[in-house]
PDB file of C-alpha atoms in Angstrom:
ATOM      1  CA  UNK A1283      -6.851   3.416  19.535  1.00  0.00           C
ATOM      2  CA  UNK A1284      -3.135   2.906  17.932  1.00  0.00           C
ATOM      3  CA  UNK A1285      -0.446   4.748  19.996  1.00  0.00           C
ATOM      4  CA  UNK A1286      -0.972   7.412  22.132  1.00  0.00           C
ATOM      5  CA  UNK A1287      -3.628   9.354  19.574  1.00  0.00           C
ATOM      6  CA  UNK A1288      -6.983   7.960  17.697  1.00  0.00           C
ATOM      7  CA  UNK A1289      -6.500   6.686  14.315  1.00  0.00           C
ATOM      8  CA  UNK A1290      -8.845   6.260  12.241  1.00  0.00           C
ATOM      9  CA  UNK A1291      -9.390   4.617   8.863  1.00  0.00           C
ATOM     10  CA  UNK A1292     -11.047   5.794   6.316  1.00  0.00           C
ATOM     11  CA  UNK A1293     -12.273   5.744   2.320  1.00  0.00           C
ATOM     12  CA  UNK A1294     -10.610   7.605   0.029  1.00  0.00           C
ATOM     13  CA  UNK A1295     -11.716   9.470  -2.637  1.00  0.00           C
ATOM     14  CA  UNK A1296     -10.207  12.554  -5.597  1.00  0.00           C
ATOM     15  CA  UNK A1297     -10.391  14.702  -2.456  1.00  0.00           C
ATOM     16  CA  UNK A1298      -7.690  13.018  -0.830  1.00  0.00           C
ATOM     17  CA  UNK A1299      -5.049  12.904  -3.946  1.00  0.00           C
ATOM     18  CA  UNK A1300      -3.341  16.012  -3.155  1.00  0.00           C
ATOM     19  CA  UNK A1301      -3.077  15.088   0.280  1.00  0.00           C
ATOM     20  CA  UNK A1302      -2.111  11.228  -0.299  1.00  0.00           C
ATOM     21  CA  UNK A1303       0.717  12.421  -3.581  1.00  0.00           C
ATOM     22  CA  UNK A1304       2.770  14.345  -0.884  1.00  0.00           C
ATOM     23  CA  UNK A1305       2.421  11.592   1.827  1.00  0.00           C
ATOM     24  CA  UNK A1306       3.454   9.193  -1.341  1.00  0.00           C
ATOM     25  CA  UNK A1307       6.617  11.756  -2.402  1.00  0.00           C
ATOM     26  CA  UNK A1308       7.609  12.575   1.338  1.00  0.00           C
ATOM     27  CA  UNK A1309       7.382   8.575   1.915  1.00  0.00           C
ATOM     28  CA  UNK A1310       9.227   7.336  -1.215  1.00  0.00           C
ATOM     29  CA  UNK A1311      12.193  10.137  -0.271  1.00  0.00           C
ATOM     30  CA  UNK A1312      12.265   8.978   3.549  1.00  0.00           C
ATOM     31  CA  UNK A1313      12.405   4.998   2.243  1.00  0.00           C
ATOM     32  CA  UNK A1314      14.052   4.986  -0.531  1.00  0.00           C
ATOM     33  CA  UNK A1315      17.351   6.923   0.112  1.00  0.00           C
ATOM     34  CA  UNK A1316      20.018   4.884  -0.616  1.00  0.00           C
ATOM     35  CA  UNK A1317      17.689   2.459  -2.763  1.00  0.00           C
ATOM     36  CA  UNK A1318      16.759   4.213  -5.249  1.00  0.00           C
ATOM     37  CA  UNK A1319      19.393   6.508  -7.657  1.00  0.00           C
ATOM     38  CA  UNK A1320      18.587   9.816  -6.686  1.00  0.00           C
ATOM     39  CA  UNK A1321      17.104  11.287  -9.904  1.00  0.00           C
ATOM     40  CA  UNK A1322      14.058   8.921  -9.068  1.00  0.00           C
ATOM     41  CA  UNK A1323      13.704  11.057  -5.968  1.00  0.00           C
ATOM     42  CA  UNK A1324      14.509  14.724  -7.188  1.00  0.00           C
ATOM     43  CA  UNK A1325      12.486  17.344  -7.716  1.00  0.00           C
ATOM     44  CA  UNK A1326      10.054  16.390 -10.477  1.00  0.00           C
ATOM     45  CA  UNK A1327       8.728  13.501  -8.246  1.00  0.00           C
ATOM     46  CA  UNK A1328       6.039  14.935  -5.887  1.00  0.00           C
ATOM     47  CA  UNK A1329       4.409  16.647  -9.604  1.00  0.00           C
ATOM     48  CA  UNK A1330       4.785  12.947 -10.672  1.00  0.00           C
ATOM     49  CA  UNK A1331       3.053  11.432  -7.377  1.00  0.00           C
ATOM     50  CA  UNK A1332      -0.198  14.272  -7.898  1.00  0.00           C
ATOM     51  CA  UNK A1333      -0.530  13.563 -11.649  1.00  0.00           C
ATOM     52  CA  UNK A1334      -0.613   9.799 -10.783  1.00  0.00           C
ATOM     53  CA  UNK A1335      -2.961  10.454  -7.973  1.00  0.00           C
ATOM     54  CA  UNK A1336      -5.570  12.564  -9.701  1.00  0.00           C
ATOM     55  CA  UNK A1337      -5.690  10.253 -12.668  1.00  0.00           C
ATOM     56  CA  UNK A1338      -5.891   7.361 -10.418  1.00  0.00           C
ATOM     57  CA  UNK A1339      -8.779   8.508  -8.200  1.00  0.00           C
ATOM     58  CA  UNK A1340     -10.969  10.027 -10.769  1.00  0.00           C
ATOM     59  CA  UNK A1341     -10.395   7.661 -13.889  1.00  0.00           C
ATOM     60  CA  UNK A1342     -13.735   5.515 -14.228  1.00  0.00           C
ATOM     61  CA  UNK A1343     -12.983   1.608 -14.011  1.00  0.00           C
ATOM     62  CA  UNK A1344     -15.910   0.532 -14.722  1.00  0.00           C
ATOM     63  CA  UNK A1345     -17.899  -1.986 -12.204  1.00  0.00           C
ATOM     64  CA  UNK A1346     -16.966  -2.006  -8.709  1.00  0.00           C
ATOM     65  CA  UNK A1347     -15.185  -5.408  -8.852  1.00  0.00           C
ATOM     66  CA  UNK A1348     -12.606  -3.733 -10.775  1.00  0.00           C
ATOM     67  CA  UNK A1349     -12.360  -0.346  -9.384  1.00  0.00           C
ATOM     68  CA  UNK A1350      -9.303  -0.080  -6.748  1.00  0.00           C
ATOM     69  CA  UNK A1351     -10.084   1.479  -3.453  1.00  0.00           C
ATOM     70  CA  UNK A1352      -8.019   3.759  -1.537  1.00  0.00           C
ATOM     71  CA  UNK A1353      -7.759   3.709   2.379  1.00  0.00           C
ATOM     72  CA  UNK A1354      -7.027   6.780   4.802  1.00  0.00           C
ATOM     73  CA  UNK A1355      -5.508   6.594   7.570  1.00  0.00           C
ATOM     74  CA  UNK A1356      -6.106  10.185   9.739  1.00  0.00           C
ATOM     75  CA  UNK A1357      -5.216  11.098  12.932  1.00  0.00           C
ATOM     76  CA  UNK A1358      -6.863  14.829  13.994  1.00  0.00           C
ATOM     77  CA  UNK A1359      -7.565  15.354  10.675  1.00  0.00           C
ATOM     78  CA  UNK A1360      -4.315  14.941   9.186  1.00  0.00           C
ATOM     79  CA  UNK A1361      -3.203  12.090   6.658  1.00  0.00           C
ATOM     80  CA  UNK A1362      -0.679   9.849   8.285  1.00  0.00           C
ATOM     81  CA  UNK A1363      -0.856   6.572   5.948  1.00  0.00           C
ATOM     82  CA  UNK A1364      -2.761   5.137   3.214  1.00  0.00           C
ATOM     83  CA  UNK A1365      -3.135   2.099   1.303  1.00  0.00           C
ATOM     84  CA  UNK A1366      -4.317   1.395  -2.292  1.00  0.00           C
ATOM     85  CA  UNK A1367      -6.346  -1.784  -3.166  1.00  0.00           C
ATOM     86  CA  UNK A1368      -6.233  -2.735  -6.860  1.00  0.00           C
ATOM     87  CA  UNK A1369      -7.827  -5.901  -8.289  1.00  0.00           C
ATOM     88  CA  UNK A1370      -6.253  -7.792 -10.465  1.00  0.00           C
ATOM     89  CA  UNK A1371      -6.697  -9.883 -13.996  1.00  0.00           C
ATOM     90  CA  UNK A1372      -5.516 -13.066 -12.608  1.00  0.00           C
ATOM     91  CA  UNK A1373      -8.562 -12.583  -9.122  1.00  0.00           C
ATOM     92  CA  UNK A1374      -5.638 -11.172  -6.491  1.00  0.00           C
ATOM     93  CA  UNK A1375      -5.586  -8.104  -5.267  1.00  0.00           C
ATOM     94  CA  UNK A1376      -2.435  -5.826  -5.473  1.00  0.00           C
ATOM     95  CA  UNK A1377      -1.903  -3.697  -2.289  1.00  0.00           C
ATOM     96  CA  UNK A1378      -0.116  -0.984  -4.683  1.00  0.00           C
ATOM     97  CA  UNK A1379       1.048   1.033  -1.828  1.00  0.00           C
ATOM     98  CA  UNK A1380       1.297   1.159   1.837  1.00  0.00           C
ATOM     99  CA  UNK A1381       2.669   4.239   3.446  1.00  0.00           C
ATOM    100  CA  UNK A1382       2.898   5.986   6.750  1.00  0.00           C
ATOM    101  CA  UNK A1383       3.643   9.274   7.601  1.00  0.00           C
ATOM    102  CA  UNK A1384       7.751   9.645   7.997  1.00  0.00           C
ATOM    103  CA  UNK A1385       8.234  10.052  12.028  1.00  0.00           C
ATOM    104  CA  UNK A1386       4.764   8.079  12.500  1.00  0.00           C
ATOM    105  CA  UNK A1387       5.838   4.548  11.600  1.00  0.00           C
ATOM    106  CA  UNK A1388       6.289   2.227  14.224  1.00  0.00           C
ATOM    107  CA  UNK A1389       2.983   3.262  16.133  1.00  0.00           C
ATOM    108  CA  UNK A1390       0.311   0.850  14.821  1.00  0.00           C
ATOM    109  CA  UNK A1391      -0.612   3.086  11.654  1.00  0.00           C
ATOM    110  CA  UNK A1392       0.419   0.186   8.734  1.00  0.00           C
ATOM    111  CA  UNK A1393      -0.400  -2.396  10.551  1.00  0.00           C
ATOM    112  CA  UNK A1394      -3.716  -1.061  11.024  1.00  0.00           C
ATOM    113  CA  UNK A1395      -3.654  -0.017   7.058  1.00  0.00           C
ATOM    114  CA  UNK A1396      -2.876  -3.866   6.412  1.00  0.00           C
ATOM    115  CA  UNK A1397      -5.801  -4.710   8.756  1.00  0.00           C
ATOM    116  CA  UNK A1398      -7.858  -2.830   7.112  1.00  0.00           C
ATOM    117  CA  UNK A1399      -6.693  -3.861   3.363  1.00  0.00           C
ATOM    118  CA  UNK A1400      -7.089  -7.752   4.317  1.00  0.00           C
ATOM    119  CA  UNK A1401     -10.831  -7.187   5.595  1.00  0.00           C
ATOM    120  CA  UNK A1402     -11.522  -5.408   2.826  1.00  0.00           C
ATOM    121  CA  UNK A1403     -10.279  -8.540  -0.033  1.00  0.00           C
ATOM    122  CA  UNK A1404     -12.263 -10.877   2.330  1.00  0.00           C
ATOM    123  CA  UNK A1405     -15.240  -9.282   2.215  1.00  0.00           C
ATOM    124  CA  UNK A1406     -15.181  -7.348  -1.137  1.00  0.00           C
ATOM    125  CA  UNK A1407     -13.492  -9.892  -3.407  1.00  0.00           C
ATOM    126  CA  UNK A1408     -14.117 -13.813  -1.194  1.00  0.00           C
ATOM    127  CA  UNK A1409     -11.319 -16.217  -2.136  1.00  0.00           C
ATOM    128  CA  UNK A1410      -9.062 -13.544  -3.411  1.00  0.00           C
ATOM    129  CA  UNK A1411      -5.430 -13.328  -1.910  1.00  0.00           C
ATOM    130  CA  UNK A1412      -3.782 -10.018  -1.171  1.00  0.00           C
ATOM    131  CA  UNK A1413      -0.203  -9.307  -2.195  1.00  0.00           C
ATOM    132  CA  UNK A1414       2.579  -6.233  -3.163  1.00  0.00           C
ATOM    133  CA  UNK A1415       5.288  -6.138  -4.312  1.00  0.00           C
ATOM    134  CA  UNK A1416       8.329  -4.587  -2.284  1.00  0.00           C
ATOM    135  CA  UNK A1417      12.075  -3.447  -2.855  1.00  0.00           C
ATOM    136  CA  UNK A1418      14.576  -6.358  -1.672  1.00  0.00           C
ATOM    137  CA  UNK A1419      16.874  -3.435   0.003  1.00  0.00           C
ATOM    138  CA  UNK A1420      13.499  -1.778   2.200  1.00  0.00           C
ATOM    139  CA  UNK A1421      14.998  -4.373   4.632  1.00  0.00           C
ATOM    140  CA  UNK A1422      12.629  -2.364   7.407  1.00  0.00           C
ATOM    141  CA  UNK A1423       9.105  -2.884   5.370  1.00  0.00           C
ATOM    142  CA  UNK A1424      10.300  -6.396   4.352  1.00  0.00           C
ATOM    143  CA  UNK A1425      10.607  -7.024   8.035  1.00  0.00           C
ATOM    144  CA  UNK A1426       7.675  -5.357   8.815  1.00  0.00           C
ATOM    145  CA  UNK A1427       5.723  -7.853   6.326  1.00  0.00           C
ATOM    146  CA  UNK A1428       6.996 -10.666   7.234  1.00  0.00           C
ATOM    147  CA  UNK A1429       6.109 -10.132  11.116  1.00  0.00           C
ATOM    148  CA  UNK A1430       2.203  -9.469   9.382  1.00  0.00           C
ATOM    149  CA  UNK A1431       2.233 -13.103   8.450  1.00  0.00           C
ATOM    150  CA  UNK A1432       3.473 -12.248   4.835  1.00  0.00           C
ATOM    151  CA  UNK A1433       4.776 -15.342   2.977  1.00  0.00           C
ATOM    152  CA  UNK A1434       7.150 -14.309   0.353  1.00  0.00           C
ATOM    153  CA  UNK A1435       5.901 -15.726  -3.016  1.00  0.00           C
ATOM    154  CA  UNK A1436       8.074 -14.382  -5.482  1.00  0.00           C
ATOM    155  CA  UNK A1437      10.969 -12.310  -6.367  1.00  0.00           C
ATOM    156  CA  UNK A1438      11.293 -10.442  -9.725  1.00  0.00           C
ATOM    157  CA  UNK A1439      12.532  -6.889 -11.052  1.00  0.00           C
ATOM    158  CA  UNK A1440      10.498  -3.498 -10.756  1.00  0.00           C
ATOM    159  CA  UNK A1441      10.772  -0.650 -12.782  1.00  0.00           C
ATOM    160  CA  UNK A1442      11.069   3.213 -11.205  1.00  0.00           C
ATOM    161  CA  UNK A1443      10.715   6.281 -12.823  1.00  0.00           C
ATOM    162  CA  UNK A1444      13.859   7.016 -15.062  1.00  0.00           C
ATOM    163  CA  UNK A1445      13.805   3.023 -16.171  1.00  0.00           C
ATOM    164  CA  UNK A1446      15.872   2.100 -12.969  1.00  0.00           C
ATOM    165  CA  UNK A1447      15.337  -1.306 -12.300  1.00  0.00           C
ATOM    166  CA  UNK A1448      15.675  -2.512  -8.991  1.00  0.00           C
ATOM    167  CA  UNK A1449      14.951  -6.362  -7.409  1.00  0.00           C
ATOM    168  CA  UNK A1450      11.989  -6.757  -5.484  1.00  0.00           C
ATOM    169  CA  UNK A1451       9.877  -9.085  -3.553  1.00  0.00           C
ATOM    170  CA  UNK A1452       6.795 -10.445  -3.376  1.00  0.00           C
ATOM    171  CA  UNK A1453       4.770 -11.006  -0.842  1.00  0.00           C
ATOM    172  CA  UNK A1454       1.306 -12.925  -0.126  1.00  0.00           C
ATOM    173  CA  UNK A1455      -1.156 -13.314   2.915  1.00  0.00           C
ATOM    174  CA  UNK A1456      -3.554 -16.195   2.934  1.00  0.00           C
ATOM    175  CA  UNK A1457      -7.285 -15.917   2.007  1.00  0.00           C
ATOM    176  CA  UNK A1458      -9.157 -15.009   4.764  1.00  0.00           C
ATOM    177  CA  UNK A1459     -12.901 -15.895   5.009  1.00  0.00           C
ATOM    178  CA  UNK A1460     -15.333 -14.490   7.379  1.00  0.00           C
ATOM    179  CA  UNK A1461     -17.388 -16.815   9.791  1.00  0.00           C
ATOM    180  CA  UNK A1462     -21.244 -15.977  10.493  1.00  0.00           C
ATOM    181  CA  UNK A1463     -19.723 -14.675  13.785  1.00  0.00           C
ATOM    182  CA  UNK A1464     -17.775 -11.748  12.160  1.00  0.00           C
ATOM    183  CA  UNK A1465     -14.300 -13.292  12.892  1.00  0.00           C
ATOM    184  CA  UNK A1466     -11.636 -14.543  10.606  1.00  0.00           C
ATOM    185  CA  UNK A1467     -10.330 -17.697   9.766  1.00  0.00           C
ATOM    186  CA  UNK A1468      -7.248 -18.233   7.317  1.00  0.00           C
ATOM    187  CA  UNK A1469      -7.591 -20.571   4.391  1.00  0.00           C
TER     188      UNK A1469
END
């Protein structure tokens, strides 16, 4: 149970995209006002989020190790976060994106999400770490990873729609590995 309703968390599959590309507009508008120039935001960007959803979640990756996976987060049905898993060259694991419903954060949903996304590396891809890769201004998700045990491992430049380049973070959890009990440990 997180907050007052059940959440629960879920696979995601081409089903969800139009459903997760509004969450992903609605988010990125709610976030990143007064981050990111405007134009990024306008009007062309939720037809932007489905096009990138519905390629992304029906696009064949080949084996399993290097397919990303999406995770739901519903409450009565409805879509109030996700997260999206995406394996990388180097054996990480990029958590692309991590968003809650506008007017649902702060009630256990991302932290939950994040949860979620770390079980998953441990148990899907052993020794792998799990990182993203987050604006420097998002001051409230920066604080929000940090308080998750986040160690900030970089910081770099990331590109947004229109070429806008804007400084970001980056930051890294430890490995977790699973003991014959079921709990975790971190490495």
């Amino acid at each position: 149970m997180i907050g007052s309703e059940q959440t629960t968390i879920r696979r995601g599959g081409a089903d969800d995209a139009g459903a997760v590309a509004d969450l992903h507009a609605l988010s990125w508008r709610t976030a990143y006002r007064g981050i990111v120039p405007a134009e990024a935001l306008g009007d062309g960007l939720a037809a932007q989020r489905r096009e990138l959803w519905e390629l992304r979640l029906t696009v064949d990756y080949g084996g399993p190790d290097n397919t990303p996976e999406l995770l739901i987060a519903e409450r009565a049905g409805e879509v109030v976060g996700f997260a999206y898993l995406v394996p990388q060259p180097d054996g990480r694991v990029l958590l692309d994106n991590l968003h809650v419903r506008p007017g649902s954060t702060g009630g256990g949903i991302g932290r939950a999400l994040l949860a979620e996304a770390r079980a998953h590396v441990a148990a899907r891809h052993p020794g792998a770490a799990l990182y993203l890769e987050v604006l420097r201004d998002n001051t409230r998700a920066v604080a929000f990873y940090e308080r998750e045990g986040g160690r900030r491992t970089a910081e770099q430049e990331g590109v947004f729609p229109g070429g806008h380049v804007l400084p970001e973070y980056e930051y890294t959890w430890p490995v977790e590995a699973h003991r014959v009990d079921g709990s975790e440990t971190a490495q």
